[in-house]
mmCIF file of C-alpha atoms and ligand atoms in Angstrom:
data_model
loop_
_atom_site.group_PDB
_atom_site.id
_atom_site.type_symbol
_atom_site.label_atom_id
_atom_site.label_comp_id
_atom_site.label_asym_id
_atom_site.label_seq_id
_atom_site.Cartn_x
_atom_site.Cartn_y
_atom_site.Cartn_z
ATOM 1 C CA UNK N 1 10.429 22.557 -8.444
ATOM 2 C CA UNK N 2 7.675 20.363 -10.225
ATOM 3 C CA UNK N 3 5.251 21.066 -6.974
ATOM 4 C CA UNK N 4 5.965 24.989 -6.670
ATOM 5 C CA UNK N 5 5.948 24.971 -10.733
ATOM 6 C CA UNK N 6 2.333 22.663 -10.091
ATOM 7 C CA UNK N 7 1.007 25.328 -7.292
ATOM 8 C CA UNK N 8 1.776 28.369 -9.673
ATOM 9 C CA UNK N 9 -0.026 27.470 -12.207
ATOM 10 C CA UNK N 10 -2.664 25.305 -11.458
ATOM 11 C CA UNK N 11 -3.226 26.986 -8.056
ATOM 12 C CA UNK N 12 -6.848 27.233 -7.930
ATOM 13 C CA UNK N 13 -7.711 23.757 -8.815
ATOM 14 C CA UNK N 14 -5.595 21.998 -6.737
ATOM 15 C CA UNK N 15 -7.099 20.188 -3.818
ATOM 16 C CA UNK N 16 -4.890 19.169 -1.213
ATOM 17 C CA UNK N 17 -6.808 15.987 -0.342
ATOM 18 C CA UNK N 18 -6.977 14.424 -3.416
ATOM 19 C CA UNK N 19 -4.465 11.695 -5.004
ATOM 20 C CA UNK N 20 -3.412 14.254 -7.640
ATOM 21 C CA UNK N 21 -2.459 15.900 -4.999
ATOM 22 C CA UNK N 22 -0.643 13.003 -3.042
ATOM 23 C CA UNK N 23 1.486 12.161 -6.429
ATOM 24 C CA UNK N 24 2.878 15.130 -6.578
ATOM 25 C CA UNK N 25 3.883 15.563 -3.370
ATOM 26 C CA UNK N 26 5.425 11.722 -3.804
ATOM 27 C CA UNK N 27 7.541 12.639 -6.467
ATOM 28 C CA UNK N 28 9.908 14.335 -3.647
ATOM 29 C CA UNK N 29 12.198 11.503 -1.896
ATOM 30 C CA UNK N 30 13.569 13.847 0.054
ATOM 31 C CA UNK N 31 17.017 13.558 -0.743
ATOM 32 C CA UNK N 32 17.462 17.045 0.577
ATOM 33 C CA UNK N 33 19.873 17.979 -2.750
ATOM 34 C CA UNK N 34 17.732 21.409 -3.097
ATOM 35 C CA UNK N 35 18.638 22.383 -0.163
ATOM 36 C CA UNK N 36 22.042 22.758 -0.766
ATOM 37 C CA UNK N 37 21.414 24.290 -4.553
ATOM 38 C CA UNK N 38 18.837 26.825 -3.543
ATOM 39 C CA UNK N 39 20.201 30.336 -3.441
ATOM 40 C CA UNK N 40 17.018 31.441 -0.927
ATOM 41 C CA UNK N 41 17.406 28.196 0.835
ATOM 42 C CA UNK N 42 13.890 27.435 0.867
ATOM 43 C CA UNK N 43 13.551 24.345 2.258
ATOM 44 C CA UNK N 44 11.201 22.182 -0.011
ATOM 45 C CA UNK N 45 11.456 18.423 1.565
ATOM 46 C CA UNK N 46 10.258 20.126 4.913
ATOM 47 C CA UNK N 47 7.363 21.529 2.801
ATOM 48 C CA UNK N 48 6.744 17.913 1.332
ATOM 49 C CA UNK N 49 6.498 16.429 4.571
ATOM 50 C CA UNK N 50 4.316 18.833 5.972
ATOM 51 C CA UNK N 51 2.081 18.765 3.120
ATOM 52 C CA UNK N 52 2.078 14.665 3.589
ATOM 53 C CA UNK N 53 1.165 15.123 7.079
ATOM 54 C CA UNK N 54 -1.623 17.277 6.067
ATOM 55 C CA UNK N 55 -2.899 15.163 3.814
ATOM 56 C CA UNK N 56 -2.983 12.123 6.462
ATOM 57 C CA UNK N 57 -4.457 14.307 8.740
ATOM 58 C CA UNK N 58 -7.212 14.747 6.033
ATOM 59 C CA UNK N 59 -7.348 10.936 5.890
ATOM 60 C CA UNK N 60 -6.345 11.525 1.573
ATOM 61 C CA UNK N 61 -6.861 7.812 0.233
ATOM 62 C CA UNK N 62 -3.627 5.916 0.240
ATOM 63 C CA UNK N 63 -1.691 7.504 2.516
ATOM 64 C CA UNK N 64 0.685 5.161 4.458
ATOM 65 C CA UNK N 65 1.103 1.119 3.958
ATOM 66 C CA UNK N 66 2.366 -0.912 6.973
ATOM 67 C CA UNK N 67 6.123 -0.669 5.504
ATOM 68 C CA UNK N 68 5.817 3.081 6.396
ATOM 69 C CA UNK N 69 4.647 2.562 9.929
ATOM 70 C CA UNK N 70 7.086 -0.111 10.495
ATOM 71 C CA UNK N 71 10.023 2.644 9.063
ATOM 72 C CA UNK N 72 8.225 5.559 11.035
ATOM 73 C CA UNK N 73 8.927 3.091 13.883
ATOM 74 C CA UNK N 74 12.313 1.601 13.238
ATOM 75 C CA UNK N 75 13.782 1.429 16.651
ATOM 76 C CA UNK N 76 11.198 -1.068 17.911
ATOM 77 C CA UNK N 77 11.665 -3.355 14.795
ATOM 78 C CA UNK N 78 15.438 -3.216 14.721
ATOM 79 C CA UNK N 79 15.378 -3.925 18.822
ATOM 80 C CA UNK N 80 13.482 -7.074 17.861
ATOM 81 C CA UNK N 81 15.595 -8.229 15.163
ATOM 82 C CA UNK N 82 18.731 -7.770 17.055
ATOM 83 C CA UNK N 83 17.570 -10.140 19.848
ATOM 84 C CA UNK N 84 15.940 -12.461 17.723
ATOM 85 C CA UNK N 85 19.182 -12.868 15.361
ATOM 86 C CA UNK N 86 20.917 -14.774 13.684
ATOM 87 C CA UNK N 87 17.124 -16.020 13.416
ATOM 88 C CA UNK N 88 15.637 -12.768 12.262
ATOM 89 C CA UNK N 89 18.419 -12.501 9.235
ATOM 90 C CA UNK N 90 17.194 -15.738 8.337
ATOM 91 C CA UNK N 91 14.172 -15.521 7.782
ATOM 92 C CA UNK N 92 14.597 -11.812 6.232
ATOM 93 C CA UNK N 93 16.747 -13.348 3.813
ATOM 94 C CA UNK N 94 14.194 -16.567 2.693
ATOM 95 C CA UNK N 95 12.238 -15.659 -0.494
ATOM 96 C CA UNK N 96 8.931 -16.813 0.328
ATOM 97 C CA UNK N 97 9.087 -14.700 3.989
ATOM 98 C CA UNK N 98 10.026 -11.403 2.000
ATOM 99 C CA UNK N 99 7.417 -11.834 -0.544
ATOM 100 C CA UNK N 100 5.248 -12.190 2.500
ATOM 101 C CA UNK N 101 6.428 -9.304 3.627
ATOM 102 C CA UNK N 102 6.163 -7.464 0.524
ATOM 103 C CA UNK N 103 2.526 -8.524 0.166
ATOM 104 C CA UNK N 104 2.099 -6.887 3.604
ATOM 105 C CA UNK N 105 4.315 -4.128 3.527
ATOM 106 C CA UNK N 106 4.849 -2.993 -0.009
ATOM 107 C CA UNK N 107 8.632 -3.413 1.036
ATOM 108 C CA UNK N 108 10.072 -4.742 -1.741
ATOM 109 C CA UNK N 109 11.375 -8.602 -1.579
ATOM 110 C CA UNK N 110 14.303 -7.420 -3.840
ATOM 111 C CA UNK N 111 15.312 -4.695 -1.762
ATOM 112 C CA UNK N 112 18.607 -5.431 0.837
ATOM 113 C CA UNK N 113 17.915 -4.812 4.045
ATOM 114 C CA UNK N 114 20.227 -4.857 6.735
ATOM 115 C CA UNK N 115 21.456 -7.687 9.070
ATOM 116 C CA UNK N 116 21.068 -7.452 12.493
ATOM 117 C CA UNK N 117 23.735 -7.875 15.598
ATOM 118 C CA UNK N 118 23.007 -9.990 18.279
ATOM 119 C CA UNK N 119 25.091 -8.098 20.310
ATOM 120 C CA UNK N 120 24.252 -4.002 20.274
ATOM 121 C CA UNK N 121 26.559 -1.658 20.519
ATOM 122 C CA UNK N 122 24.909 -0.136 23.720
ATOM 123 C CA UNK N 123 25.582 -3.909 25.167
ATOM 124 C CA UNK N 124 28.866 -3.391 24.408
ATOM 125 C CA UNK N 125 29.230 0.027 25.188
ATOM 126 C CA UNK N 126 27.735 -0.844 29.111
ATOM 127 C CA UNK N 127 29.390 -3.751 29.906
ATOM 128 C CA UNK N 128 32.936 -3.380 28.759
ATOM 129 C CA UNK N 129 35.656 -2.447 30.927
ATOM 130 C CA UNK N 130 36.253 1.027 32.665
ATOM 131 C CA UNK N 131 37.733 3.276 29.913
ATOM 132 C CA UNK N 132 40.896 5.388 30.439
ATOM 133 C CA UNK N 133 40.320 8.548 32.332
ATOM 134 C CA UNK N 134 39.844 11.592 29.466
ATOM 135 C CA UNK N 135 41.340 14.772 29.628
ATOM 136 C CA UNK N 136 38.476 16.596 30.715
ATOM 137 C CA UNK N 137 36.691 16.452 27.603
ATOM 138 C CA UNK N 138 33.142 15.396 27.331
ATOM 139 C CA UNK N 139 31.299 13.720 24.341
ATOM 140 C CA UNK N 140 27.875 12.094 24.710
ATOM 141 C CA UNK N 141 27.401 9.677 21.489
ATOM 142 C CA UNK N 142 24.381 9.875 19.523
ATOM 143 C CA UNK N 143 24.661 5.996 18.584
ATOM 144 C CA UNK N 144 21.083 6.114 16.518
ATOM 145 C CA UNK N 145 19.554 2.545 15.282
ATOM 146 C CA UNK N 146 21.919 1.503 12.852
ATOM 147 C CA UNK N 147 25.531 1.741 14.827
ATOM 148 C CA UNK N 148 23.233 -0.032 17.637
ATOM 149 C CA UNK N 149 21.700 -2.845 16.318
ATOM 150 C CA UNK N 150 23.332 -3.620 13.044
ATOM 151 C CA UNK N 151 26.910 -2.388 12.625
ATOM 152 C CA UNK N 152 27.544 -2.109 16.240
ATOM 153 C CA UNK N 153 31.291 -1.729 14.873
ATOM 154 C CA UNK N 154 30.678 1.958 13.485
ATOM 155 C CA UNK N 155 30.141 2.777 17.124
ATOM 156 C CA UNK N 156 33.185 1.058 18.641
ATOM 157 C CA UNK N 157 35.144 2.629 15.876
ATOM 158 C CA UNK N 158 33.646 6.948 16.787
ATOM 159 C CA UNK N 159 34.008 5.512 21.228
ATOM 160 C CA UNK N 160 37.466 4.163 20.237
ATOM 161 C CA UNK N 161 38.767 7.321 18.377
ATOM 162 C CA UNK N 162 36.722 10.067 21.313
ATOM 163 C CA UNK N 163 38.720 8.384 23.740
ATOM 164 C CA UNK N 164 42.277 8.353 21.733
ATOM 165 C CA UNK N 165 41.358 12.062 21.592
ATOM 166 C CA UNK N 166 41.009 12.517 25.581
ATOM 167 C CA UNK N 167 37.145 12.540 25.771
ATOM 168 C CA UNK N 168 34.746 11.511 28.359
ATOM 169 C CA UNK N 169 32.153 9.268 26.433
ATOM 170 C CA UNK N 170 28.374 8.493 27.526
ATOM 171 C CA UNK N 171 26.032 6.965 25.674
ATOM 172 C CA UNK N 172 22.643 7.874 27.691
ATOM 173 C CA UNK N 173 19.292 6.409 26.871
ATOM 174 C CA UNK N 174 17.973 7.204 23.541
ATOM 175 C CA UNK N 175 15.583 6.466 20.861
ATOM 176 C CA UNK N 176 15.979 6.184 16.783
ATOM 177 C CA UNK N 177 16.569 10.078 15.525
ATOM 178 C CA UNK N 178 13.532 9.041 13.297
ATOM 179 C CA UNK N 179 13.930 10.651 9.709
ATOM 180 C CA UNK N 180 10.992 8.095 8.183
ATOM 181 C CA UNK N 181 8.165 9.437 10.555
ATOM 182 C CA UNK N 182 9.196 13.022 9.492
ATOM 183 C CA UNK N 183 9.709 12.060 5.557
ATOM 184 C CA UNK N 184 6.405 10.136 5.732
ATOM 185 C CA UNK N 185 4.387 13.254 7.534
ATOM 186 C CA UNK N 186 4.101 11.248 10.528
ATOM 187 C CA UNK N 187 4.090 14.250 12.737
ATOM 188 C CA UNK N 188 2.952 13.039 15.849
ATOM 189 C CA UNK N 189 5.526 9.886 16.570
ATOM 190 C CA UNK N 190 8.432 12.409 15.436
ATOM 191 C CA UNK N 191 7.836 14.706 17.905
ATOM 192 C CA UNK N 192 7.586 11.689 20.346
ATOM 193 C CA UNK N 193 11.042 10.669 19.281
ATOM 194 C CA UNK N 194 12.191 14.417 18.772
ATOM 195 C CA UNK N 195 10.901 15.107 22.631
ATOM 196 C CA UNK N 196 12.436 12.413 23.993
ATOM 197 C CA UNK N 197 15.802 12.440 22.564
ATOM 198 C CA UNK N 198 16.179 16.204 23.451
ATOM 199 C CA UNK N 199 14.726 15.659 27.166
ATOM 200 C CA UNK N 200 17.708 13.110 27.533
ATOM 201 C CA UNK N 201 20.452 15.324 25.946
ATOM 202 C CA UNK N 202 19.308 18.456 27.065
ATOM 203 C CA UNK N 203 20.906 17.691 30.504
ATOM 204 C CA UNK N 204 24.627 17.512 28.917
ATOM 205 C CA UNK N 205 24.353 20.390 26.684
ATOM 206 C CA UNK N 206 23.825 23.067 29.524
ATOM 207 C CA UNK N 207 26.806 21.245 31.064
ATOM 208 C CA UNK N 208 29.198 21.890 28.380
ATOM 209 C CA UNK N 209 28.897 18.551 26.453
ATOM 210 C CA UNK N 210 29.009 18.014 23.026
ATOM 211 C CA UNK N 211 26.629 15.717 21.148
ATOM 212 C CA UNK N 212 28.271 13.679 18.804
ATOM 213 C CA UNK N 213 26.955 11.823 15.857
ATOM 214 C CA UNK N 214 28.184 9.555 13.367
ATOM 215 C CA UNK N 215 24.679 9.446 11.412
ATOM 216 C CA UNK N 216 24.073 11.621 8.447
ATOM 217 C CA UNK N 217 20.094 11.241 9.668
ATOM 218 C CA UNK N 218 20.753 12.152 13.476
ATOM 219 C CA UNK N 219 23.081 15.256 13.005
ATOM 220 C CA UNK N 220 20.602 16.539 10.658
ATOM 221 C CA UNK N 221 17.593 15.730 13.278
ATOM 222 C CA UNK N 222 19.332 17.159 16.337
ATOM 223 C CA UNK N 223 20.514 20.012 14.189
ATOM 224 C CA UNK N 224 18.071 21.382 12.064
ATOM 225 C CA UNK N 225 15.062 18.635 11.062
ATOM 226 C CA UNK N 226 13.730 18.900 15.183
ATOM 227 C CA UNK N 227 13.132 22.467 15.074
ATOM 228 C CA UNK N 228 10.786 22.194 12.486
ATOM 229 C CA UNK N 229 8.677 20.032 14.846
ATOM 230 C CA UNK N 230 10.037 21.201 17.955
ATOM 231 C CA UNK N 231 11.246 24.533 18.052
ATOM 232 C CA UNK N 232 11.927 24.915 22.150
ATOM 233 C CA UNK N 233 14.983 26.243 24.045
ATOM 234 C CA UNK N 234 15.685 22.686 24.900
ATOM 235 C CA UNK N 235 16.175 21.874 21.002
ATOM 236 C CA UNK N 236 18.475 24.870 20.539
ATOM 237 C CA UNK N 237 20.325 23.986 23.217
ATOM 238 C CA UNK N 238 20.976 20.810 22.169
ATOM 239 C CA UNK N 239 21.471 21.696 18.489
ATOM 240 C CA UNK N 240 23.846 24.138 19.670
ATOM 241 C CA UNK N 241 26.014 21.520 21.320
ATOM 242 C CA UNK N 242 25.676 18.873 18.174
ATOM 243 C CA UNK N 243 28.359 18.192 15.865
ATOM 244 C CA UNK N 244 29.208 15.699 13.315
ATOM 245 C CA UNK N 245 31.831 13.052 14.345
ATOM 246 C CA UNK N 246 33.998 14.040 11.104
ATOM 247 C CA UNK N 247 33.523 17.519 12.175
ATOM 248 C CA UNK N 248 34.803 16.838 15.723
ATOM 249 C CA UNK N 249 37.801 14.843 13.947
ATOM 250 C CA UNK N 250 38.657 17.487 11.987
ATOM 251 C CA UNK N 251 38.698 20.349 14.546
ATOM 252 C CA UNK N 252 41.353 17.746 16.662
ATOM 253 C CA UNK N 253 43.504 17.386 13.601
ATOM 254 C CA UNK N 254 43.512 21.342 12.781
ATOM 255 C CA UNK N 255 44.272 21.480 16.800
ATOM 256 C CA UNK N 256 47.179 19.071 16.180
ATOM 257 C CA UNK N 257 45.977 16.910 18.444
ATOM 258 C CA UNK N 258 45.119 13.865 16.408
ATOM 259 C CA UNK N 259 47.541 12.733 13.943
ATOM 260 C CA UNK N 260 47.609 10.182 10.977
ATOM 261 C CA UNK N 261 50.367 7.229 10.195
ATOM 262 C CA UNK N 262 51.026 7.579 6.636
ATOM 263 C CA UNK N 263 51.347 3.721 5.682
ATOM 264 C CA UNK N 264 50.942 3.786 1.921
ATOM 265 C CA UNK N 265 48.553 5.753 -0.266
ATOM 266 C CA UNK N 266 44.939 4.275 -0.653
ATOM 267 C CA UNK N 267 42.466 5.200 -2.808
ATOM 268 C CA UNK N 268 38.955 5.457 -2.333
ATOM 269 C CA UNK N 269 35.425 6.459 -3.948
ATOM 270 C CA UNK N 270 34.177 8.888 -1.631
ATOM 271 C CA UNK N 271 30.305 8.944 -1.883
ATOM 272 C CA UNK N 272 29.310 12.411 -0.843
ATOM 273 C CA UNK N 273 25.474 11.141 -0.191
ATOM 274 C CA UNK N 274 22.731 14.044 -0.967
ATOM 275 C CA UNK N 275 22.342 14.466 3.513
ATOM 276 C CA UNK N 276 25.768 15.046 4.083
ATOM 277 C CA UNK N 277 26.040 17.647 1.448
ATOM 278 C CA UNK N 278 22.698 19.641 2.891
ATOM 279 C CA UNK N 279 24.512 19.786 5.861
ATOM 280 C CA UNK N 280 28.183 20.534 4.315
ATOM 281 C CA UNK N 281 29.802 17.299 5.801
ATOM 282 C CA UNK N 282 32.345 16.407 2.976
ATOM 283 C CA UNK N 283 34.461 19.288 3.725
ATOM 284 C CA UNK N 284 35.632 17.654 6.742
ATOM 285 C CA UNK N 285 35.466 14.217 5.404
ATOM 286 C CA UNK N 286 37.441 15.374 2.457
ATOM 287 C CA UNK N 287 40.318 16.980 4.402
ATOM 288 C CA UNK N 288 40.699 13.944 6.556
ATOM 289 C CA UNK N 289 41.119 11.831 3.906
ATOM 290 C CA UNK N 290 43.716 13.542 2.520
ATOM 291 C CA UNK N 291 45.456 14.105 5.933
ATOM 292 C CA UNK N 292 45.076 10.482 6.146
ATOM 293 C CA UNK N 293 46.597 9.485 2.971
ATOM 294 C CA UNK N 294 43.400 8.258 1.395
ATOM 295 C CA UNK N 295 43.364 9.303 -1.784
ATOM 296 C CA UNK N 296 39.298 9.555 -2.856
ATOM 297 C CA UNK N 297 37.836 10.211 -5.989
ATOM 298 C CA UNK N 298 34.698 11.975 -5.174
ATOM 299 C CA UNK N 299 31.385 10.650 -6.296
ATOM 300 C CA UNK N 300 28.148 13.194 -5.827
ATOM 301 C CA UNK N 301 25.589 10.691 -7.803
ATOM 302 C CA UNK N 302 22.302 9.995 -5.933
ATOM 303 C CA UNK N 303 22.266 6.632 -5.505
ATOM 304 C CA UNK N 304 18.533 6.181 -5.885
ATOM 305 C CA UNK N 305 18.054 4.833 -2.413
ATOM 306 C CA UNK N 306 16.674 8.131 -0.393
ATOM 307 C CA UNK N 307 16.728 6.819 3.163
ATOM 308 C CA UNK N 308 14.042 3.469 2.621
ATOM 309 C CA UNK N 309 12.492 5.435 -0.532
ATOM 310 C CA UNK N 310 13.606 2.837 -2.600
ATOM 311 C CA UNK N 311 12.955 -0.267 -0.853
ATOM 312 C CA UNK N 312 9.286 0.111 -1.857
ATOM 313 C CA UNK N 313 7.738 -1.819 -4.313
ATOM 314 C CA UNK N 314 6.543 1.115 -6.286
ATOM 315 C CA UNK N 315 9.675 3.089 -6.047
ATOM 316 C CA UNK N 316 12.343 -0.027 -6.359
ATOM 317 C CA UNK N 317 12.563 0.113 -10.012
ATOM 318 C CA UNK N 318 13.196 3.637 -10.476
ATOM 319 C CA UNK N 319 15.757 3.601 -7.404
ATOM 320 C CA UNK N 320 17.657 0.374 -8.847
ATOM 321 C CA UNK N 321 18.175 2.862 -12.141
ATOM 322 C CA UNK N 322 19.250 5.249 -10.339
ATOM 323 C CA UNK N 323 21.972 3.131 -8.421
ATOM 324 C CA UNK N 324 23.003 1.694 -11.874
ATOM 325 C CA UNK N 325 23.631 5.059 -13.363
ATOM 326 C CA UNK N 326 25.966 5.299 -10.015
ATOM 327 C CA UNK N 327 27.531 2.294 -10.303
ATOM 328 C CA UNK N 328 28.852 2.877 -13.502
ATOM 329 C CA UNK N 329 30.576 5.789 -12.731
ATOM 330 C CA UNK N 330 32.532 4.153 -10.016
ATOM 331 C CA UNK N 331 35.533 1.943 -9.576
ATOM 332 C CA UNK N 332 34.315 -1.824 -8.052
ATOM 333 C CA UNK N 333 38.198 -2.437 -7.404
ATOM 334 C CA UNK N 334 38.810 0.015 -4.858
ATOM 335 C CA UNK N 335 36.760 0.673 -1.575
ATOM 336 C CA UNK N 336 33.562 3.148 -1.362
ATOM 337 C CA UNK N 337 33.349 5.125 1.178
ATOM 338 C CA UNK N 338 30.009 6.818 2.395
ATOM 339 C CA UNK N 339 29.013 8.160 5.526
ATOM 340 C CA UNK N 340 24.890 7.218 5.108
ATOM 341 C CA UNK N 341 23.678 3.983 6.552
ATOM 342 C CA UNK N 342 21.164 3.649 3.614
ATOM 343 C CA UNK N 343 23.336 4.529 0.659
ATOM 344 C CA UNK N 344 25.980 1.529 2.000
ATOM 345 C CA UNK N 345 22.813 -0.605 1.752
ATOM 346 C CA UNK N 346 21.814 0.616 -1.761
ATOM 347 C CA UNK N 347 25.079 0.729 -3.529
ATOM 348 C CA UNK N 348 26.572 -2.950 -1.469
ATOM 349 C CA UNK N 349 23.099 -3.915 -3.235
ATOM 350 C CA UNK N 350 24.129 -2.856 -6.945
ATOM 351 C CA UNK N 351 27.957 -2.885 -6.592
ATOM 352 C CA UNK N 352 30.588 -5.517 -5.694
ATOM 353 C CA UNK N 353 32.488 -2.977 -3.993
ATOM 354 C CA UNK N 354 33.982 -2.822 -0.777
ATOM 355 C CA UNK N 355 31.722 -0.128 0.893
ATOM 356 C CA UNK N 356 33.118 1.179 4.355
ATOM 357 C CA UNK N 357 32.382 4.499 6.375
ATOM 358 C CA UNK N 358 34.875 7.249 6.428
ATOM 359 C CA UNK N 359 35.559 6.709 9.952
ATOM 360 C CA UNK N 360 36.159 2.920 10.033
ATOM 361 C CA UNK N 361 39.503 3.755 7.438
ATOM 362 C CA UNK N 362 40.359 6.976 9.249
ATOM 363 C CA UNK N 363 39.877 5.182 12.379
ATOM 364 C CA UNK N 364 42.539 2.382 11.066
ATOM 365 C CA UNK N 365 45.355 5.700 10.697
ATOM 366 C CA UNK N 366 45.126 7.707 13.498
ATOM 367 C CA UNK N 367 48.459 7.277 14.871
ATOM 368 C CA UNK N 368 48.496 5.035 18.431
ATOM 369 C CA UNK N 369 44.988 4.377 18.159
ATOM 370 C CA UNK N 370 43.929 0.349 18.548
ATOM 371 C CA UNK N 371 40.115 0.370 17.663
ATOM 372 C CA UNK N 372 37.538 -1.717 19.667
ATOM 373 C CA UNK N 373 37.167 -4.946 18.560
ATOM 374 C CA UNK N 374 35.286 -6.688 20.753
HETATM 375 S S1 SF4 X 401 14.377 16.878 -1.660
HETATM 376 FE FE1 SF4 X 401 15.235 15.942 -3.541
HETATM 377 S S2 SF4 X 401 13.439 15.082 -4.611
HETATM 378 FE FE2 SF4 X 401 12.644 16.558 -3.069
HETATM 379 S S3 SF4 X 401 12.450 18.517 -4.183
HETATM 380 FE FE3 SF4 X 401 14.485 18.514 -3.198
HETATM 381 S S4 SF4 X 401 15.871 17.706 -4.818
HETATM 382 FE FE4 SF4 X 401 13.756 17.163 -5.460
#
């Protein structure tokens, strides 16, 4: 609103290579939340990163630090800190190495970042025993970066509850969805990622597949975010065929063909992050819990972090205010849930609470269902 406010009336003077210019476009995080208030649905982070790519392409002064290529190329990073660990999440967590980093990065040393796994969840995934047989039903999982090489358990937890629900489950090769290279205007190495995750799942959605994710970040790529950098029939395609794993959960339960043990009421904060409400996820989040038994007090606060927004050392401060603001409003006794990868990280790193994804507690109540451990 500040930018189109900016552009109305100061049209004429503004050039967009300049680092007036560049400031304003910064002060959108791209948290997506207009998208979801906007009556014309104009969609004004896509114009934000456009108008950062444009202004790299112009080669505007102070355009990315190494933190943003590293986060534009997250994959790669996270690939290396999974088989370097537990070595890598020692050294990420010793001061002097982070304010190294910082100095290099502008990542902030105060910022949590996440552990990695050793063991990936596509390890896991490829090596474990032959699944049960499904009932004809065919899901290829989306993993993205963070199910893979930090909390492979989110993963084990969506293949566990597919197969309880009769599906088929591949996992074929894939890269990072890559939300930072489009945030960032980093045109060129999202399409890269953009073209090769679509060449790979294009395949299985002319075949009848669905593509399911379990990431905020990727079911917004594959659905929408790719077509504004890829707009082919191989995108549609496989936007057609993409749903949300809560959305998939849901449809089973309406089906009657997934069904929750009702062991006790729990209660929950449900953190209804500013991603999953562009694209309408809490609906079926929400009903699940209460099909579930979970009783959730919802929680629609930003919570500062926009995707690695707020791990920089220029944005940290305003981001940790943010969080605090959040954190007030919520109850540190009782678990958080939140389906975002980065919020967990923000608010685990300004709350004591317990702060789980939806699917790990549904997971734990879908009756007859023993989730993957190991
Ligand atoms: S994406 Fe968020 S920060 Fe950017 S304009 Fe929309 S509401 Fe504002």
């Amino acid at each position: 609103v500040i930018l189109l406010q900016s552009l109305l009336e100061h049209a004429a003077d503004i050039n967009p290579h300049t680092p007036d210019f560049k400031r304003l476009i910064d002060l959108c995080y791209s948290c997506r939340r207009c998208i979801s208030a906007c009556p014309a649905g104009i969609p004004i982070p896509d114009l934000m990163a456009h108008a950062r790519h444009a202004y790299l392409k112009a080669g505007g002064p102070g355009g990315l630090t190494l933190g943003h290529r590293i986060y534009a190329n997250y994959g790669r990073f996270d690939r290396l800190g999974s088989a370097t660990a537990p070595f890598s999440n020692w050294m990420t967590r010793r001061k002097s190495v982070r304010k190294l980093i910082e100095w290099l990065t502008h990542i902030d040393s105060r910022a949590l970042l996440p552990t990695f796994s050793r063991q990936t969840f596509e390890a896991w995934f490829h090596n474990r025993p032959a699944s049960r047989k499904g009932e004809g039903k065919k899901a290829v999982y989306f993993v993205d970066s963070y199910a893979n090489y930090n909390d492979p358990s989110l993963g084990k937890a969506v293949v566990s509850i597919l197969e309880h629900l009769g599906y088929d489950v591949i996992v074929p090769p894939q890269k990072e969805s890559g939300m930072p290279a489009v945030e960032y205007g980093l045109m060129e190495e999202a399409r890269q990622l953009a073209e090769y995750n679509v060449h790979q799942l294009v395949p299985y959605a002319r075949d009848g597949w669905r593509i399911v994710c379990s990431s905020p970040a990727a079911s917004y790529l594959l659905k929408e975010g790719y077509g504004t950098i890829l707009d082919t029939p191989d995108w549609r395609q496989v936007s057609g065929a993409t749903v949300d794993m809560a959305e998939l959960l849901l449809e089973e339960y309406e089906a009657g063909r997934a069904n929750f043990v009702y062991n006790g009421e729990i209660l929950a904060t449900y953190h209804y992050c500013c991603l999953a409400k562009s694209l309408g996820l809490g609906r079926a989040t929400t009903k699940l819990l209460e099909a579930a038994g979970i009783r959730s007090v919802q929680n629609d606060d930003c919570c500062g972090g926009a995707g690695v927004w707020g791990t920089f050392r220029e944005n940290y401060d305003i981001s940790a205010e943010i969080a605090e603001k959040l954190v007030q409003k919520i109850d540190p006794h009782i678990p958080l849930l939140t389906e975002s990868e980065t919020c967990r990280l923000q608010i685990e790193a300004h709350s004591s609470a317990q702060v789980l994804f939806p699917l790990q507690l549904l997971g734990s109540r879908i009756r007859g269902l023993q989730v993957h451990q190991t």
